[in-house]
XYZ file of C-alpha atoms in Angstrom:
582
model
C 113.455 54.479 55.037
C 115.519 55.734 52.150
C 112.402 56.593 50.137
C 110.759 58.420 53.014
C 113.900 60.496 53.572
C 114.091 61.400 49.915
C 110.461 62.474 49.986
C 111.018 64.644 53.014
C 114.060 66.217 51.389
C 112.181 66.907 48.199
C 109.374 68.501 50.172
C 111.843 70.829 51.900
C 113.539 71.882 48.693
C 110.916 74.382 47.759
C 107.312 75.464 47.877
C 104.823 75.923 45.111
C 104.043 79.445 43.870
C 100.573 79.310 45.450
C 102.054 78.442 48.865
C 104.607 81.248 48.544
C 101.885 83.744 47.614
C 99.777 82.639 50.598
C 102.760 83.110 52.943
C 103.447 86.562 51.508
C 99.826 87.607 52.048
C 99.873 86.303 55.609
C 103.091 88.179 56.315
C 101.679 91.401 54.896
C 98.508 91.076 56.969
C 100.546 90.344 60.098
C 102.706 93.412 59.466
C 99.598 95.566 59.000
C 98.147 94.299 62.271
C 101.418 95.028 64.072
C 101.537 98.532 62.585
C 97.935 99.184 63.630
C 98.621 97.998 67.179
C 101.751 100.175 67.378
C 99.839 103.197 66.052
C 97.035 102.636 68.537
C 99.528 102.298 71.387
C 101.239 105.571 70.442
C 97.918 107.428 70.283
C 96.866 106.067 73.669
C 100.199 106.991 75.238
C 100.098 110.534 73.850
C 96.472 111.011 74.911
C 97.016 109.781 78.472
C 100.247 111.711 79.056
C 98.841 114.871 77.452
C 95.742 114.704 79.661
C 97.797 114.148 82.799
C 100.243 116.866 81.737
C 97.350 119.266 81.138
C 96.059 118.704 84.675
C 99.514 119.249 86.190
C 100.064 122.230 83.881
C 96.868 123.972 84.956
C 97.780 123.524 88.618
C 101.310 124.861 88.057
C 99.992 127.780 86.004
C 97.640 128.770 88.810
C 100.057 128.223 91.684
C 103.522 128.940 90.242
C 103.733 130.455 86.754
C 101.981 130.100 83.367
C 105.287 129.244 81.685
C 105.858 126.408 84.155
C 102.386 125.132 83.351
C 103.064 125.216 79.603
C 106.365 123.408 80.160
C 104.558 120.653 82.075
C 101.973 120.219 79.304
C 104.692 119.781 76.669
C 107.332 118.138 78.868
C 105.459 115.199 80.364
C 104.492 113.582 77.024
C 108.054 114.196 75.839
C 109.513 112.371 78.858
C 107.171 109.392 78.543
C 107.516 109.039 74.781
C 111.309 109.339 74.982
C 111.418 106.510 77.521
C 108.975 104.334 75.581
C 110.543 104.911 72.151
C 114.232 105.565 72.894
C 115.597 105.222 69.351
C 113.101 107.638 67.838
C 113.813 109.976 70.740
C 117.544 109.900 70.015
C 116.907 110.827 66.385
C 114.683 113.684 67.602
C 117.419 114.683 70.068
C 119.988 115.038 67.267
C 117.579 117.013 65.089
C 116.476 119.308 67.911
C 119.951 120.119 69.201
C 121.111 122.502 66.387
C 117.858 124.472 66.694
C 117.673 124.452 70.489
C 119.036 127.995 70.881
C 116.483 129.373 68.446
C 113.583 127.528 70.088
C 114.652 128.531 73.612
C 114.722 132.246 72.865
C 111.695 132.169 70.571
C 109.499 130.761 73.356
C 111.180 132.545 76.250
C 114.504 132.239 77.999
C 113.485 129.898 80.809
C 115.832 127.606 82.785
C 113.418 124.751 82.111
C 113.799 125.225 78.375
C 117.587 125.034 78.777
C 117.071 121.460 80.027
C 114.692 120.479 77.222
C 117.218 118.396 75.308
C 118.124 116.498 78.483
C 114.425 115.766 78.858
C 114.754 113.791 75.636
C 118.224 112.340 76.198
C 117.942 111.010 79.772
C 114.599 109.132 79.404
C 115.803 107.722 76.060
C 119.020 106.535 77.720
C 117.090 104.835 80.544
C 114.645 103.269 78.091
C 117.457 101.943 75.892
C 119.239 100.455 78.911
C 116.038 98.699 79.968
C 115.526 97.393 76.434
C 119.063 96.011 76.286
C 118.608 94.313 79.657
C 115.413 92.648 78.462
C 117.112 91.458 75.283
C 120.251 90.470 77.221
C 122.482 92.746 75.207
C 125.661 94.052 76.835
C 125.459 97.526 78.348
C 129.226 97.957 78.137
C 129.945 98.252 74.416
C 133.728 98.627 74.759
C 135.265 96.781 77.697
C 138.713 98.241 77.032
C 137.343 101.704 77.911
C 136.142 100.663 81.345
C 139.485 101.063 83.153
C 140.239 104.589 81.779
C 136.622 105.625 82.381
C 136.762 104.214 85.908
C 139.922 106.211 86.641
C 138.295 109.390 85.314
C 135.114 108.845 87.332
C 137.107 108.048 90.478
C 139.201 111.212 90.192
C 136.051 113.299 89.554
C 134.250 111.816 92.561
C 137.361 112.459 94.631
C 137.168 116.130 93.689
C 133.422 116.247 94.357
C 133.878 114.731 97.804
C 137.024 116.443 99.062
C 136.954 119.768 97.176
C 133.259 120.608 96.768
C 132.380 118.724 99.948
C 134.995 120.529 101.992
C 133.776 123.893 100.696
C 130.233 123.005 101.736
C 131.390 122.591 105.356
C 133.071 125.991 105.512
C 131.364 128.902 107.299
C 129.375 131.437 105.257
C 131.399 134.121 103.507
C 129.281 136.826 105.162
C 130.789 135.798 108.501
C 134.336 136.115 107.120
C 134.291 139.290 104.992
C 138.069 139.573 104.883
C 138.712 136.046 103.583
C 138.802 134.817 99.994
C 135.392 133.787 98.668
C 134.850 130.189 97.566
C 138.171 129.012 99.032
C 138.154 129.690 102.765
C 134.428 130.228 103.172
C 131.177 128.837 101.821
C 130.193 130.502 98.557
C 126.724 129.430 97.438
C 126.038 125.693 97.145
C 129.341 123.927 96.344
C 127.825 120.416 96.360
C 125.069 121.348 93.915
C 127.638 123.172 91.803
C 129.800 120.037 91.817
C 126.920 117.791 90.776
C 126.053 120.086 87.882
C 129.730 120.353 86.961
C 130.016 116.548 86.976
C 126.989 116.289 84.711
C 128.499 118.796 82.281
C 131.909 117.079 82.403
C 130.845 113.422 82.077
C 127.089 113.494 81.522
C 127.074 112.787 77.788
C 129.562 109.896 77.806
C 126.613 107.400 77.766
C 125.904 108.640 74.234
C 128.610 106.149 73.208
C 126.232 103.391 74.305
C 123.221 105.123 72.712
C 124.923 105.593 69.344
C 126.164 101.998 69.339
C 122.630 100.604 69.599
C 121.007 103.341 67.518
C 122.806 102.433 64.288
C 122.041 98.893 63.129
C 123.004 98.872 59.469
C 124.844 100.686 56.722
C 121.526 102.161 55.596
C 121.027 103.837 58.987
C 124.639 105.028 59.032
C 124.180 106.698 55.650
C 120.907 108.191 56.873
C 122.757 109.681 59.856
C 125.511 111.110 57.663
C 123.012 112.620 55.235
C 120.882 113.992 58.072
C 123.864 115.832 59.563
C 124.623 117.350 56.161
C 121.023 118.486 55.625
C 120.903 119.974 59.117
C 124.110 121.878 58.385
C 122.670 123.277 55.149
C 119.421 124.283 56.882
C 121.194 125.975 59.790
C 123.631 127.750 57.471
C 120.712 128.986 55.345
C 118.972 130.408 58.412
C 122.216 132.015 59.591
C 122.768 133.585 56.170
C 119.256 135.061 56.301
C 120.152 136.422 59.736
C 123.265 138.063 58.279
C 121.328 139.606 55.362
C 118.657 140.963 57.726
C 121.395 142.666 59.737
C 123.189 143.918 56.641
C 120.038 145.370 55.067
C 118.937 147.044 58.318
C 115.910 144.901 59.107
C 117.653 144.080 62.373
C 119.701 146.722 64.184
C 122.161 144.472 66.000
C 124.520 146.371 68.305
C 125.618 149.011 65.794
C 123.656 151.777 67.541
C 125.105 151.055 70.966
C 127.534 153.290 72.821
C 130.980 152.644 74.240
C 131.513 149.033 75.316
C 128.091 148.041 73.946
C 129.612 148.093 70.470
C 131.990 145.287 71.436
C 129.754 142.947 73.455
C 127.261 140.349 72.235
C 123.786 141.132 73.498
C 120.583 139.141 73.717
C 118.632 142.339 73.130
C 120.184 142.457 69.646
C 118.791 139.001 68.767
C 117.780 138.715 65.114
C 115.590 136.055 63.434
C 117.293 132.941 64.904
C 119.677 132.052 67.698
C 120.514 134.051 70.798
C 122.857 136.913 71.640
C 124.832 138.469 68.794
C 127.320 141.202 68.081
C 126.896 143.283 64.941
C 128.860 146.548 64.907
C 130.332 146.699 61.385
C 131.506 150.293 61.834
C 134.118 149.045 64.343
C 134.723 145.718 62.578
C 132.888 143.608 65.185
C 130.583 140.889 63.848
C 129.861 137.714 65.835
C 126.711 135.903 64.750
C 125.171 133.019 66.759
C 123.484 131.256 63.850
C 120.823 128.981 65.327
C 122.664 128.573 68.660
C 122.594 130.430 71.955
C 126.020 132.076 71.618
C 128.322 132.964 68.699
C 131.211 130.705 69.702
C 128.902 127.668 69.866
C 127.911 128.419 66.291
C 131.593 128.553 65.339
C 132.176 125.049 66.710
C 129.038 123.817 64.953
C 130.588 124.967 61.677
C 133.890 123.270 62.541
C 132.115 120.004 63.405
C 130.150 120.048 60.180
C 133.313 120.553 58.183
C 133.993 116.918 59.154
C 130.444 115.637 58.653
C 129.774 117.285 55.281
C 133.187 116.062 54.107
C 132.153 112.500 54.984
C 129.018 112.823 52.847
C 130.768 114.570 49.964
C 133.560 111.993 49.664
C 132.187 108.773 51.133
C 128.504 108.504 50.231
C 127.909 105.823 47.564
C 125.242 107.969 45.891
C 126.400 110.649 43.456
C 123.356 112.751 44.275
C 124.166 112.779 47.977
C 127.810 113.513 47.263
C 126.580 116.659 45.534
C 124.524 117.498 48.626
C 127.661 116.961 50.710
C 129.526 119.379 48.439
C 126.768 121.950 49.000
C 127.121 121.355 52.734
C 130.873 121.965 52.593
C 130.352 125.173 50.613
C 127.703 126.375 53.087
C 130.027 125.770 56.019
C 132.877 127.633 54.270
C 130.688 130.629 53.415
C 129.209 130.934 56.913
C 132.649 130.569 58.488
C 133.489 133.842 56.709
C 130.159 135.628 57.077
C 129.536 134.817 60.754
C 132.700 136.550 61.932
C 133.962 133.548 63.905
C 137.748 133.741 63.645
C 138.269 130.224 64.957
C 135.869 128.822 62.335
C 137.547 130.877 59.612
C 140.899 129.367 60.588
C 139.882 125.779 61.324
C 137.297 124.951 58.643
C 139.824 125.140 55.754
C 142.517 123.585 57.942
C 140.503 120.533 58.957
C 139.352 120.069 55.356
C 142.968 119.810 54.207
C 143.770 117.478 57.116
C 140.795 115.286 56.209
C 141.884 115.050 52.585
C 145.320 113.847 53.653
C 144.482 111.552 56.574
C 141.511 109.876 54.865
C 143.480 109.300 51.656
C 140.963 111.120 49.456
C 143.785 113.058 47.764
C 144.815 109.861 45.979
C 141.255 109.166 44.790
C 141.499 111.552 41.849
C 138.240 110.506 40.189
C 136.298 111.703 43.206
C 138.703 114.280 44.607
C 139.161 116.505 41.542
C 135.447 117.029 40.693
C 134.568 117.827 44.318
C 137.565 120.119 44.687
C 136.697 121.887 41.443
C 133.063 122.330 42.462
C 134.043 123.626 45.901
C 136.535 126.117 44.443
C 133.905 127.318 41.973
C 131.251 127.857 44.648
C 133.665 129.602 46.998
C 134.968 131.731 44.146
C 131.444 132.913 43.363
C 130.838 133.704 47.042
C 134.148 135.597 47.338
C 133.312 137.589 44.197
C 129.880 138.473 45.574
C 131.211 139.596 48.993
C 134.858 140.640 48.487
C 134.848 143.258 51.250
C 133.482 140.748 53.767
C 136.196 138.211 52.962
C 138.963 140.785 53.220
C 137.574 142.187 56.461
C 137.440 138.724 58.086
C 140.976 137.897 57.000
C 142.283 141.211 58.339
C 140.397 140.648 61.603
C 141.897 137.180 62.017
C 145.434 138.398 61.312
C 145.022 141.346 63.653
C 143.714 139.148 66.457
C 146.538 136.648 66.015
C 149.173 139.401 66.094
C 147.604 140.999 69.161
C 147.113 137.742 71.110
C 148.652 134.594 69.573
C 146.817 131.397 70.458
C 149.878 129.707 71.976
C 150.546 132.661 74.287
C 146.892 132.725 75.289
C 146.877 129.002 76.162
C 150.115 129.279 78.154
C 148.705 132.257 80.039
C 145.603 130.223 80.918
C 147.757 127.365 82.218
C 149.789 129.788 84.338
C 146.610 131.403 85.710
C 145.125 128.026 86.633
C 148.339 126.749 88.225
C 148.603 129.857 90.405
C 145.004 129.361 91.580
C 145.510 125.678 92.419
C 148.233 126.414 95.011
C 149.560 122.864 94.873
C 146.165 121.112 94.962
C 146.145 117.832 93.008
C 142.350 117.422 92.971
C 141.423 120.919 91.770
C 139.229 123.684 93.133
C 135.985 121.785 92.688
C 133.713 120.599 89.888
C 131.727 123.425 88.332
C 134.125 126.152 89.509
C 134.967 127.039 85.893
C 131.647 125.972 84.331
C 129.537 128.859 83.104
C 126.184 127.118 83.613
C 127.042 126.378 87.275
C 127.280 130.039 88.272
C 123.696 129.886 89.631
C 125.112 127.927 92.591
C 128.062 130.180 93.357
C 131.034 132.121 92.081
C 132.832 130.696 89.043
C 136.051 131.594 87.236
C 136.355 132.303 83.513
C 138.866 129.855 82.023
C 138.620 129.965 78.230
C 140.760 126.980 77.238
C 139.852 123.340 77.741
C 142.826 121.653 79.434
C 143.405 124.539 81.880
C 139.671 124.460 82.658
C 139.777 120.731 83.407
C 142.850 121.231 85.590
C 141.162 124.152 87.371
C 138.201 121.960 88.349
C 139.673 118.465 88.916
C 143.369 119.247 89.254
C 146.408 117.704 87.552
C 145.242 114.199 88.510
C 141.882 114.746 86.852
C 143.501 116.222 83.741
C 145.808 113.208 83.491
C 142.835 110.845 83.889
C 140.944 112.708 81.160
C 143.900 112.511 78.762
C 144.223 108.768 79.416
C 140.516 108.317 78.665
C 140.448 110.275 75.393
C 143.681 108.587 74.297
C 142.067 105.201 74.872
C 139.055 106.361 72.806
C 141.299 107.608 70.003
C 143.281 104.354 69.823
C 140.229 102.096 70.097
C 138.220 103.946 67.430
C 141.262 103.942 65.132
C 141.532 100.161 65.408
C 137.773 99.809 64.907
C 137.523 101.760 61.659
C 140.775 100.323 60.260
C 139.392 96.806 60.682
C 136.514 97.595 58.295
C 136.868 96.241 54.740
C 133.882 97.958 53.115
C 135.222 101.064 51.346
C 132.229 103.297 52.050
C 132.100 102.389 55.737
C 135.836 102.768 56.113
C 135.858 106.171 54.438
C 133.047 107.474 56.669
C 134.787 106.018 59.710
C 138.037 107.757 58.738
C 136.313 111.168 58.591
C 134.652 110.641 61.955
C 137.887 109.383 63.507
C 139.782 112.506 62.433
C 137.058 114.497 64.205
C 137.648 112.462 67.380
C 141.418 112.890 67.077
C 141.092 116.640 66.636
C 138.647 117.221 69.488
C 140.498 114.904 71.899
C 143.651 116.993 71.977
C 142.709 120.512 70.981
C 142.572 122.903 73.940
C 141.514 126.219 72.424
C 138.248 127.209 74.125
C 136.185 124.404 75.673
C 133.926 122.789 73.024
C 133.624 119.506 74.960
C 131.845 121.419 77.697
C 128.799 122.586 75.727
C 126.726 121.912 72.612
C 127.256 120.827 69.936
C 130.684 119.182 70.313
C 129.827 117.762 73.746
C 127.201 115.658 71.976
C 128.848 114.987 68.614
C 132.106 113.701 70.135
C 130.515 110.868 72.113
C 128.075 110.042 69.306
C 130.900 109.627 66.815
C 132.754 107.388 69.267
C 129.806 105.010 69.536
C 129.224 105.011 65.778
C 132.846 104.134 64.960
C 132.812 101.335 67.534
C 129.757 99.892 65.732
C 131.408 99.914 62.288
C 133.048 96.443 62.558
C 129.669 94.846 63.323
C 127.987 96.693 60.442
C 130.817 95.556 58.181
C 130.274 91.945 59.308
C 126.564 92.257 58.479
C 127.423 93.592 55.029
C 129.762 90.651 54.409
C 127.090 88.165 55.447
C 124.530 89.781 53.129
C 127.023 89.645 50.259
C 127.689 85.963 50.890
C 123.948 85.207 50.951
C 123.434 87.119 47.720
C 126.308 85.293 46.055
C 124.888 81.950 47.140
C 121.447 82.906 45.797
C 122.928 83.997 42.498
C 124.968 80.815 42.193
C 121.883 78.649 42.750
C 119.619 80.628 40.415
C 119.866 79.264 36.848
C 118.199 82.369 35.398
C 120.937 84.602 36.776
C 123.544 82.235 35.363
C 121.983 82.361 31.879
C 121.851 86.138 31.902
C 125.479 86.244 33.010
C 124.992 88.692 35.843
C 128.012 87.342 37.647
C 130.991 87.311 35.332
C 134.635 87.868 35.890
C 135.704 91.128 34.349
C 138.633 91.432 31.959
C 140.596 93.261 34.619
C 140.473 90.264 36.898
C 137.493 91.140 39.061
C 135.935 87.985 40.435
C 132.413 87.063 41.360
C 132.695 88.507 44.823
C 133.564 92.004 43.623
C 130.745 91.975 41.072
C 128.300 90.925 43.773
C 129.496 93.792 45.966
C 128.909 96.297 43.157
C 125.444 94.889 42.541
C 124.457 95.100 46.218
C 125.778 98.651 46.433
C 123.725 99.669 43.384
C 120.586 98.006 44.790
C 120.964 99.733 48.173
C 121.476 103.155 46.633
């Protein structure tokens, strides 16, 4: 018995080179067959959905409108493929989003095109949920968020039922011409307005779940960080071309308008990319939309990418990509000046300083000083090339602040909202201050976030929202602080500062529209995944250390040696894995 056991043990110890080669060949052939089957399946799916979409499109083109027919031809394959391949669809969703404004107005400003990104997001979300159910993975990725989210949803549904629902039961406003519209009479479709307002308010929260299951490893996290930086550089390049076309006269902008036209952004003045813009340099009015629909959305895109490009510039393990991150930071700084967005001009440098302090990069002099020097050099060259532009933007920002300070503006918005509520604790109804919901009835213009939330869902809803974002802020802080890997922790710190900033800022309403409404929930899911990615990294390091310990060749070459400064085997293994992965 002893001999037989020893034989079995010796047989399990290892395989001959010929057996290993045979296994490798079999694995390669199996992978090729799987790839061929997957490719064939994709082709069949595209062919079938495109054919069916073409039939539906022809019918719609003949009966309804040619644009509706074209949308059906392109939309049906998109819906099916997004459901069938949810992870690839989510990557496409993130890439498409910064260019959505340009694509919408290049093809034609249709309401269907406005929903194009949701045509990717919603099927991908459903497909990912189904996949997780099949694999018995938890749908709830953070149980501690369920109570705050439940309170927020309950308060929102309360408003939808008793505010929007009550308005739906009121008589038509045409029968009561002397009464106040939207309050004491039926104004449009309050229920439909409430549903759309609820979708805008809470519709992208499931991106937390999507981001959690989208990122599986450190490699994918770095890919995401680098992708955001490249997208920022591309969008900034297109926006700079837009500015130069306006400056050189290839696009007229609004400078030849009359009266109030000189001070209003117009879609008719659209130039090269994006949507409506304002370009009247003779009266000091420049508001460029970049690749987005409206100028202020472009401003918040620049602010968001101040965080993301910083993460790449300071946290990427590759020196080459850190240089790309530096270029991304410089691009964001330059376009914050050129685009005429005062809020971007103020916040991009501010958040960069905050990031340097809160992420601890100021103390990392070896990385901090070269990046700071390079950034100062690039910005100095840009300021030298366009000195009048820089001075004009600074004067515009100072003049605006002196004329209407931000704190006074926010307090005025709170006072306006409180006077409209008239003691209501559940608000005036979902969608009542949402710009996109105006197709279903009269809406109010509330330009700051917390007053807008209070206007729609009341003080109770605002309190529920603050509880929810506070829970997110605390939970993501604990998640990234538990990470031991330096690169992961540094990236997590940059993303967490973004969450902290967006959670409590109230100037304008970035959480209501692209791109912040998407980036905020994505970053939440990514930070919550960091501890698991860190655990995977630790396991891979332990396996590599064990392999190196058992390999006599590695021992002879001395690839794992304690350094003179006291670094042990574990630290050397970490450095080796990092170098291999780069």
